């Protein structure tokens, strides 16, 4: 086993155009990139390869090592406890898979994180779990352009009104936020809209986006009760164009 391993956790937004000079320089400093492979023809793995190819070092682009992505329990009926247990088990399986490569390869590795590593991403937790497996990992984190930033820019809005807060949560916890009296909410990690509970929000305004920065980017805005059918169609269009879909939205009481 190597004495120690360096890991760089790099926020890359949603593609080569979002990579900051700081992250590009860090990418050129690593020996290889570790990347999840979710299928034999994984479009997100291909996008990671595009990012690496766009920012080569003196010897060319660094090697991308694909690591088969463990399956996660995504049952629609999971309660909060079941969901958290499924995610914990999934993180442990991912950490084990990456640890096997780090033990063998050593050197300096990078993880390319969609958006920014600080916001609804598990990479930092995964690296901490790798350390718990006995690998001496020294790591740093560099920020990227986050999905809420892109959403606000695409819709040409500010995420909050003057002097007011914005609450960031997940789609499955949207009603929990509403019940707490929050009325300006960004929701990420969303399932299809038919699996979200929008009860009581039909007169709120929604700003929605999917695959922001990608070829299949979709944007919808308007009264929530009016645009939900449009959102469903736009989400399907993003999936069809890119082979994957990541969406988020801002909802605000008006």
Backbone as a ProteinNet text record, in pm:
[ID]
protein_1_A
[PRIMARY]
XXXXXXXXXXXXXXXXXXXXXXXXXXXXXXXXXXXXXXXXXXXXXXXXXXXXXXXXXXXXXXXXXXXXXXXXXXXXXXXXXXXXXXXXXXXXXXXXXXXXXXXXXXXXXXXXXXXXXXXXXXXXXXXXXXXXXXXXXXXXXXXXXXXXXXXXXXXXXXXXXXXXXXXXXXXXXXXXXXXXXXXXXXXXXXXXXXXXXXXXXXXXXXXXXXXXXXXXXXXXXXXXXXXXXXXXXXXXXXXXXXXXXXXXXXXXXX
[TERTIARY]
84.6	0	87.9	56.1	134.7	127.9	237.5	243.3	132.2	105.1	-2.4	-52.3	-172.7	-235.4	-288.5	-268.4	-323.4	-449.9	-556.5	-682.1	-723.6	-762.9	-810.9	-958.5	-1044.7	-1188.3	-1219.1	-1256.8	-1262.2	-1404.3	-1459.5	-1589.1	-1575.8	-1658.7	-1643.4	-1772.1	-1866.3	-1989.7	-2056.1	-2095.7	-2159.6	-2085.9	-1955.3	-1882.7	-1756.4	-1681.5	-1553.1	-1562.9	-1675.2	-1690	-1701.6	-1729.1	-1746.9	-1624.1	-1521.3	-1401.7	-1323	-1299.2	-1224.9	-1076.4	-999.4	-855	-788.9	-837.3	-781.3	-801.9	-923	-951.3	-876	-865.9	-790.4	-644.7	-585.1	-446.3	-433.6	-529.7	-527	-541.3	-627.6	-649.4	-521.5	-442.8	-316.4	-209.9	-235.6	-135	-152.3	-262.6	-292.4	-239.9	-229.2	-184.1	-298.2	-418.3	-534.4	-661.3	-771.1	-904	-983.1	-1047	-1138.3	-1280.3	-1351.4	-1484.4	-1579.1	-1700.7	-1802.8	-1848.1	-1870.4	-1927.2	-2058.4	-2170.2	-2301	-2356.8	-2300	-2346.4	-2234.3	-2250.8	-2147.4	-2130.2	-2236.6	-2230.4	-2281.4	-2201.2	-2242.6	-2216.5	-2320.5	-2296.9	-2229.3	-2249.8	-2183.2	-2034.7	-1998.2	-1856.5	-1794.5	-1867.2	-1817.2	-1796.5	-1886.8	-1873.1	-1751.4	-1726.3	-1605.1	-1480	-1481.1	-1367.4	-1350.9	-1460.7	-1452.4	-1386	-1422	-1361.8	-1211.6	-1170.1	-1027.4	-955.5	-1016	-952.3	-938.7	-1030.3	-1026.8	-919.6	-863.7	-764.2	-644.2	-570	-457	-334.2	-249.9	-120.7	-17	111.6	218.7	225.1	188.7	193.9	58.2	-35.1	-167.5	-266.8	-390.5	-492.1	-453.4	-487.5	-458.9	-551.9	-513.6	-592.1	-719.4	-829.2	-955.5	-979	-985.2	-1008.2	-1154.4	-1227.7	-1370	-1387.5	-1467.3	-1496.1	-1645.9	-1680.6	-1821.9	-1900.6	-2010.4	-2089.7	-2180.3	-2169.5	-2260.8	-2405.3	-2496	-2638.1	-2685.5	-2785.8	-2847.7	-2995.5	-3048.9	-3192	-3266.8	-3338.7	-3412.6	-3563.5	-3607.8	-3750.1	-3832.2	-3940	-4022.8	-4086.3	-4109.2	-4179.8	-4092.3	-3962.9	-3875	-3915.9	-3925.3	-3944.2	-3808	-3805.4	-3679.6	-3572.4	-3613.1	-3515.2	-3461.5	-3549.6	-3506.3	-3416.6	-3449.9	-3367.9	-3227.8	-3219.7	-3088.8	-3006.1	-3071.7	-3000	-2946.8	-3029.8	-2988.5	-2869.1	-2870.4	-2759.7	-2632.7	-2645.1	-2528.6	-2464.4	-2545.6	-2493.2	-2426.2	-2486.8	-2433.8	-2298.9	-2288.4	-2161	-2051.5	-2084.3	-1985.2	-1937.1	-2030.2	-1991.7	-1905	-1937.6	-1856.3	-1717.2	-1709.6	-1579	-1491.3	-1549.9	-1473.1	-1419.9	-1502.7	-1460.6	-1346.7	-1356.6	-1250.4	-1123.8	-1141.4	-1025.9	-940.9	-1004.2	-928.5	-832.8	-879.8	-795.4	-684.6	-717.9	-617.5	-507.8	-543.5	-441.8	-344.2	-398.9	-315.1	-232.5	-293.6	-228.5	-146.3	-194.2	-125.2	-123.6	-18.5	-3.4	-107.3	-142.1	-240.4	-359.7	-476.7	-599.8	-693	-786	-887.1	-1025.8	-1122.7	-1263.9	-1321.5	-1396	-1461	-1606.4	-1641.6	-1773.7	-1862.5	-1981.9	-2077.7	-2114.6	-2122	-2154.7	-2042.7	-2076.6	-1980.1	-1981.1	-1863.5	-1858.6	-1930.5	-1962	-2022.1	-2172.8	-2235.5	-2380.7	-2440.2	-2501.1	-2567	-2478	-2356.5	-2264.9	-2199.4	-2169.2	-2119.3	-1969.5	-1896.7	-1756.3	-1671.2	-1690	-1610.2	-1637.2	-1762.9	-1796	-1733.7	-1734.1	-1674.9	-1526	-1456.6	-1312.5	-1285.7	-1369.3	-1353.3	-1372.6	-1467.6	-1487.7	-1368	-1305.9	-1185	-1074.5	-1063.4	-964.5	-995	-1124	-1163.2	-1128.5	-1109.3	-1070.8	-920.8	-848.2	-706.4	-611.6	-662	-575.5	-540.9	-412.7	-365	-389.8	-501.6	-542.7	-527	-455.1	-448.5	-528.7	-629.8	-713	-739.6	-769.4	-816	-939.7	-1006.9	-1133.5	-1127.8	-1163.4	-1170.6	-1314.2	-1366.9	-1507.7	-1533.7	-1660.5	-1705.7	-1833.7	-1882.7	-2008.1	-2122.9	-2207.3	-2313.2	-2439.2	-2524.4	-2650.5	-2741.7	-2757.7	-2841.2	-2787.4	-2655.6	-2599	-2639.6	-2626.7	-2664.5	-2813.4	-2897	-3040.8	-3073.8	-3014.7	-3041.1	-2992.3	-2875.3	-2820.4	-2905.9	-2948.6	-3028.3	-3162.9	-3223.1	-3353.5	-3338.9	-3214.1	-3186.5	-3260.1	-3242.2	-3307.8	-3206.2	-3246.5	-3175.1	-3250	-3178.9	-3243.1	-3328.4	-3315.2	-3394.5	-3434.8	-3540	-3581	-3491.7	-3505.5	-3413.5	-3413.1	-3296.3	-3280.7	-3346.1	-3390.3	-3462	-3375.9	-3406	-3327.7	-3376.6	-3293.4	-3334.4	-3301.9	-3394	-3376.2	-3344.9	-3237.6	-3198	-3221.7	-3296.6	-3330.9	-3342.9	-3399.1	-3423.1	-3571.9	-3602.9	-3742.1	-3827.6	-3772.3	-3851.7	-3882.2	-3811.6	-3835.7	-3901.7	-3956.6	-4018.7	-4132.7	-4224.4	-4338.3	-4295.8	-4189.3	-4135.5	-4092.8	-4030	-3987.6	-4108	-4207.2	-4328	-4397.8	-4407.1	-4472	-4399	-4267.9	-4188.9	-4203.6	-4286	-4310.5	-4218.5	-4138.7	-4045.7	-4119.6	-4090.7	-4166.3	-4078.3	-3948.6	-3854.3	-3752.7	-3776.9	-3711.6	-3649	-3521.9	-3454.6	-3454.3	-3499.5	-3503.7	-3414.7	-3328	-3234.1	-3256.9	-3182.1	-3191	-3334.9	-3396.9	-3540.4	-3572.6	-3672.1	-3727.5	-3817.6	-3878.9	-3974.4	-4084.9	-4141.4	-4237	-4359.7	-4399.7	-4516.9	-4491.7	-4365	-4332.6	-4305.5	-4328.3	-4310.4	-4446.2	-4448.8	-4572.7	-4575.5	-4657.3	-4671.1	-4803.4	-4860.5	-4988	-4980.1	-5076	-5083.8	-4993.7	-4918.1	-4820.1	-4860.4	-4981.3	-5019.2	-5009.5	-5027.7	-5021.4	-4882.3	-4786.5	-4649.7	-4586	-4477.4	-4401.4	-4287.8	-4267.2	-4159.4	-4061.7	-3932.8	-3826.1	-3753.7	-3763.4	-3715.1	-3609.6	-3513.2	-3413.7	-3362.1	-3323.9	-3265.7	-3143	-3041.8	-2920	-2859.3	-2851.1	-2804.6	-2661	-2638.7	-2506.1	-2479.5	-2568.6	-2552.7	-2634.5	-2614.8	-2685.7	-2836.5	-2882.3	-3025.8	-3087	-3020.5	-3070.5	-3215.6	-3293.9	-3435.8	-3465.2	-3548.6	-3589.2	-3740.3	-3802.6	-3946.9	-3969.3	-4056.8	-4094.8	-4241.2	-4305.1	-4443.6	-4514.5	-4645.1	-4726.4	-4715.5	-4684	-4653.4	-4765.5	-4889.2	-5000.3	-5014.1	-4968.8	-4978.8	-4863.3	-4743.9	-4625.2	-4585.4	-4647.2	-4605.4	-4613.4	-4719.6	-4719.3	-4605.9	-4570.7	-4460.2	-4327.8	-4312.2	-4191.5	-4172.5	-4278.9	-4267.6	-4218.4	-4271.7	-4228.9	-4084.8	-4048.3	-3912.8	-3810.2	-3846.3	-3755.2	-3731.4	-3836.5	-3823	-3736.7	-3749.7	-3669.6	-3521.8	-3490.2	-3350.1	-3291.7	-3369.8	-3325.4	-3300.7	-3389.5	-3376.4	-3255.2	-3227	-3115.5	-2980.5	-2967.3	-2836	-2813.3	-2920.4	-2905.8	-2904.6	-2923.6	-2928.6	-3008.9	-3050	-3121.5	-3089.4	-3055.3	-3040	-3120.2	-3217.2	-3297.5	-3309.1	-3344.7	-3368.7	-3466.2	-3518.5	-3610.8	-3609.4	-3650.5	-3681.7	-3832.2	-3895.8	-4037.2	-4049.2	-4137.3	-4152.2	-4298.8	-4342.4	-4479.9	-4496	-4597.2	-4616	-4757.9
-119.7	0	124.4	227.1	349.3	415.5	487.2	550.2	652.4	729.2	827.8	855.6	907.5	939.2	1081.7	1157.2	1291.7	1285.7	1347.6	1353.3	1499.6	1537.7	1672.3	1663.3	1728.6	1729.5	1860.3	1850.1	1967.1	1993	2106.7	2145.4	2187.7	2129.9	2156.2	2210.6	2259.2	2307.5	2196.7	2227	2126	2103.3	2134.5	2106.3	2188.7	2169.1	2238.3	2389.5	2447.5	2593.1	2650.6	2566.7	2614	2591.4	2530	2500.5	2629.1	2664.3	2785.6	2765.1	2872.8	2858.1	2783	2804.9	2736.5	2585.6	2545	2402.4	2344.1	2417.4	2369.1	2343.5	2434.6	2416.3	2292.9	2274.2	2156.6	2028.3	2030.3	1912.3	1871.7	1970	1939.9	1885.4	1896.3	1853.7	1709.1	1643.2	1511	1401.1	1281.3	1165.8	1097.8	1103.5	1039.7	1093.5	1070.5	1109.1	982.4	976.6	867	911.8	830.6	869.6	751	776.9	672.5	634.1	505	454.3	385	447	396.1	295.6	293.2	200.9	184.4	89.7	66.9	187.2	262	382.1	499.1	541	639.5	780.6	860.6	993.9	1089.5	1071.4	1159.5	1126	998.7	963.2	1025.5	1022.2	1084.6	1234.3	1300.6	1443.9	1471.3	1385.4	1402	1389.1	1296.3	1282.2	1408.3	1470.8	1596	1704.9	1712	1812.5	1790.4	1666	1634.1	1668	1632.5	1658.6	1808.3	1887.8	2031.9	2102.8	2034.4	2097.3	2004.2	1979.5	1885.3	1947.5	1860.2	1903	1897.4	1911.7	1911.9	1779.8	1670.9	1538.5	1497.1	1589.3	1556.5	1537.8	1501.2	1481.6	1369.4	1386.5	1282	1164	1049.1	927.3	936.1	890.1	878.3	730.2	695.8	557.8	544.1	464.5	443.6	336.4	368.1	275.2	246.7	120.4	83.8	135.4	200.5	268.2	168.1	154.1	63.3	108.6	14.3	47.6	101.1	189.8	243.5	211.7	186.3	161.8	292.2	299.5	419.8	395.2	305.4	273.2	399.2	415.4	535.9	546.4	433.2	435.3	450.9	478.6	491.7	611.2	589.1	702.8	767	871.6	943.9	853.8	766.8	675.8	577.2	521.8	427.7	492.8	616.8	690.7	715.1	761.1	788.6	661.3	549.3	422.2	378.5	395.5	358.3	441.7	570.3	657.5	620.7	592.6	554.1	426.8	326.9	202.6	226.6	312.5	346.6	416.7	510.7	579.6	480.8	387.9	288.9	203.9	163.5	83.2	163.2	289.6	374.2	394.7	420	439.1	316.2	197.7	75.2	57.5	89.5	74.5	170.9	295.6	391.6	357.6	310	275.7	168	72.5	-34.2	24.8	123.8	185.7	268.3	343.7	427.9	343.5	230.1	141	94.6	63.6	10.5	118.2	234.4	335.8	436.7	476	580.9	711.8	790.6	915.8	1019.2	1102.6	1209.6	1185.1	1173.9	1148.5	1267.6	1277.9	1383.6	1323.8	1385.2	1360.8	1488.1	1474.9	1589	1592.1	1697.8	1707.5	1800.3	1752.9	1839.4	1955.6	2074.2	2191.4	2222.8	2232.3	2266.7	2158.7	2120.2	2011.4	2040.3	2167.5	2202.3	2181.1	2154.5	2162.4	2034.1	1954.7	1829.8	1741.8	1721.2	1627.1	1544.6	1419.3	1327.3	1303	1368.7	1331.8	1352.9	1462.4	1485.2	1375	1337	1228.5	1095.9	1072.2	948.7	944	1054.8	1057.7	1037.6	1093.8	1069.6	921	855.1	711.7	631.2	676.1	609.7	616.4	728.6	740.2	642.1	623.7	530	385.3	359.4	225.4	201.1	298.2	278.3	336.9	412	474.1	615.2	646.1	777.5	877	946.4	1038.4	1182.1	1260	1404.2	1466.7	1547.5	1599.2	1748	1810	1947.9	1959	2072	2094.7	2230.1	2232.1	2357.4	2378.2	2500	2524.1	2528.8	2506.1	2517.7	2598.7	2619.7	2691.3	2598.5	2642.1	2555.3	2563.9	2462.5	2459.4	2578	2616.1	2734	2861.4	2876.5	2992.2	2991.8	2875.8	2865.3	2891	2837.2	2858.1	3007.1	3078.4	3221.4	3297.8	3260.6	3329.9	3306.2	3182	3151	3224.8	3235.1	3303	3453.5	3499.1	3642	3693.6	3620.8	3657.2	3654.1	3711.7	3694.5	3586.4	3500.2	3387.5	3428.4	3551.6	3597.5	3742.2	3783.5	3923.2	4005.6	4138	4226.9	4198.3	4167.3	4144.3	4019.1	3927.9	3809	3684.4	3574.4	3451.3	3364.1	3268.3	3161.1	3029.4	2936.5	2806.4	2703.9	2626.8	2524.4	2387.8	2303.1	2172.1	2073.7	1956.5	1857.8	1852.7	1799.7	1791.2	1711.7	1604.4	1521.6	1592.2	1702.4	1774.6	1911.1	1927.9	2055.7	2090.6	1998.1	2027.2	2050.1	1985.9	2010.1	2155.2	2210.4	2350.7	2444	2411.2	2494.7	2495.6	2379	2369.4	2451	2471.2	2551.4	2701	2738.5	2879.1	2940.5	2859.1	2910.5	2928.3	3038	3066.5	3110.6	3081.4	3110.1	2996.3	2895.1	2765.4	2717.2	2679.8	2609.9	2461.2	2378.7	2233.9	2164.4	2076	2001.4	1851.4	1770.5	1623.6	1576.8	1624.2	1602.2	1478.8	1400.9	1297.2	1361.6	1283.9	1342.3	1418.4	1522	1609.3	1536.4	1426.1	1354.5	1286.9	1275.6	1217.1	1323.3	1450.3	1558.3	1608.2	1656.8	1705.8	1858.2	1910.5	2054.6	2105.8	2029.6	2067	2207.9	2292	2426.8	2528.4	2488.2	2578.8	2621.6	2590.8	2615.3	2762.3	2854.1	2996.8	3056.5	2975.9	3023.3	3033.6	3108	3116.6	3015.2	2949.8	2851.3	2896.8	2883.1	2897.2	2762.8	2693.1	2554.5	2543.6	2453.1	2427.8	2286.1	2231.5	2097.8	2099.8	2019.8	2002.8	2138.3	2226.2	2362.3	2361	2426.5	2429.8	2318	2218.8	2107.1	2131.5	2044.4	2061.8	2054.6	1972.6	1954.7	2048.3	2158.3	2251.3	2290.3	2291.2	2328.8	2429.5	2528.3	2630.3	2649.9	2662.9	2688.9	2784	2880	2965.7	3006.1	3033.3	3077.2	3033.7	3055	3008.8	2857.1	2806.4	2664.8	2576.1	2609.1	2525.4	2519.3	2624	2627.8	2555.2	2559.5	2512	2368.3	2305.7	2169.2	2072.2	2074.5	1985.6	2016.7	2143.4	2183.7	2132.7	2139.2	2089.1	1940.6	1863.4	1720.1	1693.9	1766.3	1747.8	1794.6	1906.6	1959.6	1867.4	1809.4	1715	1593.3	1543.7	1430.2	1467.2	1591	1635.7	1642.1	1688.8	1693.2	1552.7	1460.3	1321.1	1262	1288.7	1233.5	1291.4	1419.3	1484	1444.9	1441.9	1421.7	1280.9	1204.4	1070.6	1070.2	1183.8	1197.8	1324	1339.5	1461.4	1497.2	1623.5	1682.5	1811.1	1823.1	1943.6	2001.6	2127.3	2195.8	2310.1	2369.4	2479.7	2570.9	2693.2	2789.5	2808	2797.8	2832.4	2944	3039.5	3156.3	3192.2	3218.4	3262.7	3404.8	3425.1	3558.9	3607.6
0	0	0	-81.5	-78.6	58.3	93.1	224.7	241.1	137.5	143.4	2.3	-3	-131.2	-123.5	-229.2	-238.4	-322.7	-274.1	-348	-361	-482.3	-507.8	-550.3	-475.2	-501.8	-573.1	-701.8	-787.5	-837.8	-804.4	-857.9	-1003.1	-1091.1	-1234.8	-1298.9	-1218.9	-1279	-1358.8	-1481.9	-1566.2	-1696.8	-1702.1	-1824.4	-1836.6	-1946.3	-1963.1	-1952.1	-1996.4	-1995.7	-1855.7	-1755.9	-1618.8	-1531.6	-1585.8	-1506.1	-1484.4	-1359.5	-1327.8	-1354.6	-1373.3	-1390.2	-1274.2	-1152.1	-1036.1	-1047.1	-1085.6	-1099.3	-1217.5	-1327.8	-1444.1	-1407.5	-1332.2	-1288.9	-1199.7	-1108.6	-1021.7	-1102.6	-1203.5	-1286.3	-1358.3	-1399.4	-1467.5	-1372.1	-1241.5	-1143.3	-1098.3	-1136.8	-1082.3	-1174.6	-1118.7	-1197	-1269.7	-1212.6	-1273.9	-1209.9	-1279.1	-1230.6	-1203.8	-1088.9	-1057.1	-1090.3	-1166.1	-1210.6	-1204.7	-1160.6	-1154.7	-1294.3	-1313.7	-1438.4	-1405	-1445.7	-1408.2	-1507.9	-1628	-1731.7	-1833	-1924.8	-2024.9	-2116.3	-2138.7	-2221.7	-2139.3	-2041.4	-1943	-1996.4	-2025.9	-2081.4	-1983.9	-1853.8	-1758	-1746.3	-1762.4	-1769.4	-1893.8	-2005	-2127.6	-2108.6	-2034.8	-2009.8	-1922.4	-1824.6	-1743.7	-1831.7	-1925.4	-2017.2	-2102.1	-2142.9	-2217.5	-2133.9	-2006.7	-1917.9	-1907.4	-1887.8	-1876.7	-2007	-2120.6	-2249.9	-2278.1	-2224.3	-2248	-2167	-2067.6	-1980.4	-1963.2	-2072.9	-2066.4	-2000.7	-1947.6	-1897.4	-2008.2	-1971.8	-2070.9	-2147.1	-2082.1	-2144.8	-2201.1	-2207.6	-2257.4	-2144.1	-2175.5	-2071.6	-1976.2	-1850.1	-1752.1	-1774	-1720.9	-1736.3	-1652.4	-1709.2	-1636.6	-1607.4	-1480.2	-1438.7	-1399.4	-1475.9	-1449.7	-1343.1	-1242.5	-1133.3	-1136	-1146.8	-1158.8	-1038.5	-1066.6	-964.4	-893.7	-762.3	-691.5	-704	-704.5	-710.3	-575.6	-581.9	-461.2	-461.6	-344.3	-332.3	-357.8	-470.4	-506.9	-505.5	-421.8	-414.5	-386.1	-461.1	-446.9	-309	-241.3	-113.7	8.2	-8	108.4	193.9	327.7	417.3	443.4	526	548.9	607.6	702.1	763.2	659.4	578.4	476.6	373	334.8	238.5	294.4	419.2	479.2	493.4	527.6	537.1	400.1	296.6	161.5	115.9	146.4	106.8	183.2	314.2	393.9	338.8	308.1	252	116.7	37.8	-94.6	-82.5	10.3	32.1	72	159.1	202.7	85.9	-1.1	-117.2	-213	-233.6	-321.9	-264.3	-134.1	-70.5	-87.1	-68.9	-84.9	-225.5	-325.1	-465	-498.6	-455.1	-482	-402.4	-280.2	-197.4	-264	-330	-397.5	-502.1	-576.3	-678.9	-615.1	-512.4	-447.3	-382.9	-325.2	-267.9	-374.7	-489.9	-597.3	-665.9	-690.6	-773.6	-693.8	-576.2	-501.2	-578.3	-559.4	-632.7	-595.4	-694	-674.7	-765.1	-705.4	-779.3	-766.5	-861.1	-855.2	-871	-804.2	-828.4	-889.6	-999.1	-1062	-1016.8	-947.4	-883.7	-964.8	-999.3	-1067.5	-977	-1033.6	-953.4	-856.9	-730.9	-626.7	-518.3	-467.1	-368.1	-237	-210.4	-81.3	-77.8	-192.3	-199.3	-256.4	-167.9	-206.1	-294.1	-246	-309.3	-198.9	-227.4	-124.8	-130.8	-222.1	-243.8	-119.6	-49.3	71.9	173.6	191.1	283.2	237.5	106	53.2	84.6	64.3	91.8	240.1	326.4	469.9	501.8	436.4	457.9	406.7	299.4	249.6	355.3	421.5	529.6	641.8	670.1	775.5	739.2	610.8	565.8	577.9	632.4	660	558.6	460.3	361	407.5	405	447.5	334.8	342	235.9	283	204.4	224	110	142	33.1	48.4	-64.9	-63.7	-151.7	-141.3	-210.6	-280	-408.4	-482.5	-531.4	-519.8	-551.6	-701.2	-736.5	-874.6	-881.2	-1001.8	-1021.2	-983.5	-891.4	-840.2	-924.4	-912.3	-986.4	-952	-823.3	-796.6	-861.4	-868.3	-938.5	-1085.4	-1149.5	-1290.3	-1310.2	-1220.1	-1230.7	-1226.6	-1131.4	-1118.3	-1241.8	-1291.9	-1408.3	-1532.1	-1552.9	-1671.7	-1669.5	-1552.1	-1541.6	-1517.5	-1501.9	-1479.4	-1356.4	-1246.5	-1121	-1007.6	-895	-768.4	-691	-622.8	-555.6	-435.8	-391.3	-276.1	-300	-233.7	-240.3	-148.4	-155.8	-84.6	64.9	117.5	260.4	312.8	224.2	266.1	246.2	316.5	303.4	188.6	150.2	60.1	129.4	124.1	186.7	77.5	96.8	0	62.4	-7.4	46.1	-69.3	-42.2	-146.6	-178.9	-296.8	-337.2	-241	-185.9	-94.9	36.4	66.3	191	166.6	48.6	13.6	108.4	132.6	218.5	363.5	404.1	538.5	552.4	447.6	449.7	450	370.2	364.4	500.4	564	695	800.5	780.2	874.5	849.3	751.8	724.2	622	554	453.6	321.8	252.1	130.6	14.2	22.3	-86.9	-87	-168.8	-150.6	-280.7	-273.8	-383.1	-349.2	-442.7	-421.8	-524.1	-474.4	-556.9	-536.5	-611.8	-602.6	-621	-726.2	-742.5	-825.9	-782.8	-868.7	-973.2	-1062.8	-1156.7	-1083.4	-1146.2	-1075.5	-1023.3	-1087.8	-1038.5	-904.8	-864.3	-734.1	-627.9	-660.3	-564.4	-516.8	-394.4	-334	-342.4	-432.8	-449.2	-391.1	-300.1	-240.3	-179.8	-215.9	-159.8	-225.9	-327.6	-389.3	-529.8	-571.8	-710.3	-750.6	-656.2	-689	-665.9	-623.2	-609	-748.5	-757	-881.8	-878.9	-992.2	-1005.6	-1113.7	-1081.4	-1179.5	-1182.8	-1291.6	-1300.3	-1409.8	-1391.4	-1494.5	-1485.7	-1600.5	-1606.6	-1696.9	-1658.6	-1738.7	-1778.1	-1681.1	-1706.2	-1758.1	-1869	-1929.2	-2026.9	-2034.1	-2126.4	-2252.7	-2352.3	-2479	-2462.3	-2367.7	-2347.1	-2245.3	-2215	-2113.6	-2139.6	-2030.5	-2036.8	-1926	-1957.7	-1861.7	-1868.5	-1752	-1743.6	-1627.2	-1644.2	-1532.8	-1546.2	-1432	-1432.6	-1305.8	-1304.2	-1192.4	-1184.3	-1066.1	-1051.9	-1103.8	-1069.3	-1112.5	-1263.2	-1332.9	-1479.1	-1547.4	-1487.9	-1560.1	-1528.8	-1429.1	-1394.8	-1513.9	-1595.1	-1712	-1809.4	-1821.6	-1909.4	-1854.1	-1722.2	-1656.8	-1685.9	-1676.2	-1702.3	-1843.3	-1941.9	-2080.4	-2100.9	-2038.6	-2054.5	-1989.7	-1877	-1811.1	-1900.3	-1963.1	-2054.3	-2174.4	-2223.1	-2337.1	-2300.6	-2179	-2134.7	-2127.1	-2071.3	-2061.4	-2200.3	-2292.9	-2427.6	-2499.4	-2480.2	-2551.3	-2494.8	-2361	-2299.3	-2247.5	-2229.3	-2172.7	-2021.4	-1959.3	-1814.2	-1783.6	-1660.5	-1623.1	-1478.6	-1457.9	-1324.4	-1325.9	-1238.8	-1239.4	-1099.6	-1094.6	-967.6	-994.9	-887.1	-904.6	-783.9	-806.9	-702.1	-702.7	-586.2	-573.1	-468.8	-500.6	-412.1	-401.9	-279.5	-257.7	-309.5	-390.3	-450.7	-428.2
[MASK]
++++++++++++++++++++++++++++++++++++++++++++++++++++++++++++++++++++++++++++++++++++++++++++++++++++++++++++++++++++++++++++++++++++++++++++++++++++++++++++++++++++++++++++++++++++++++++++++++++++++++++++++++++++++++++++++++++++++++++++++++++++++++++++++

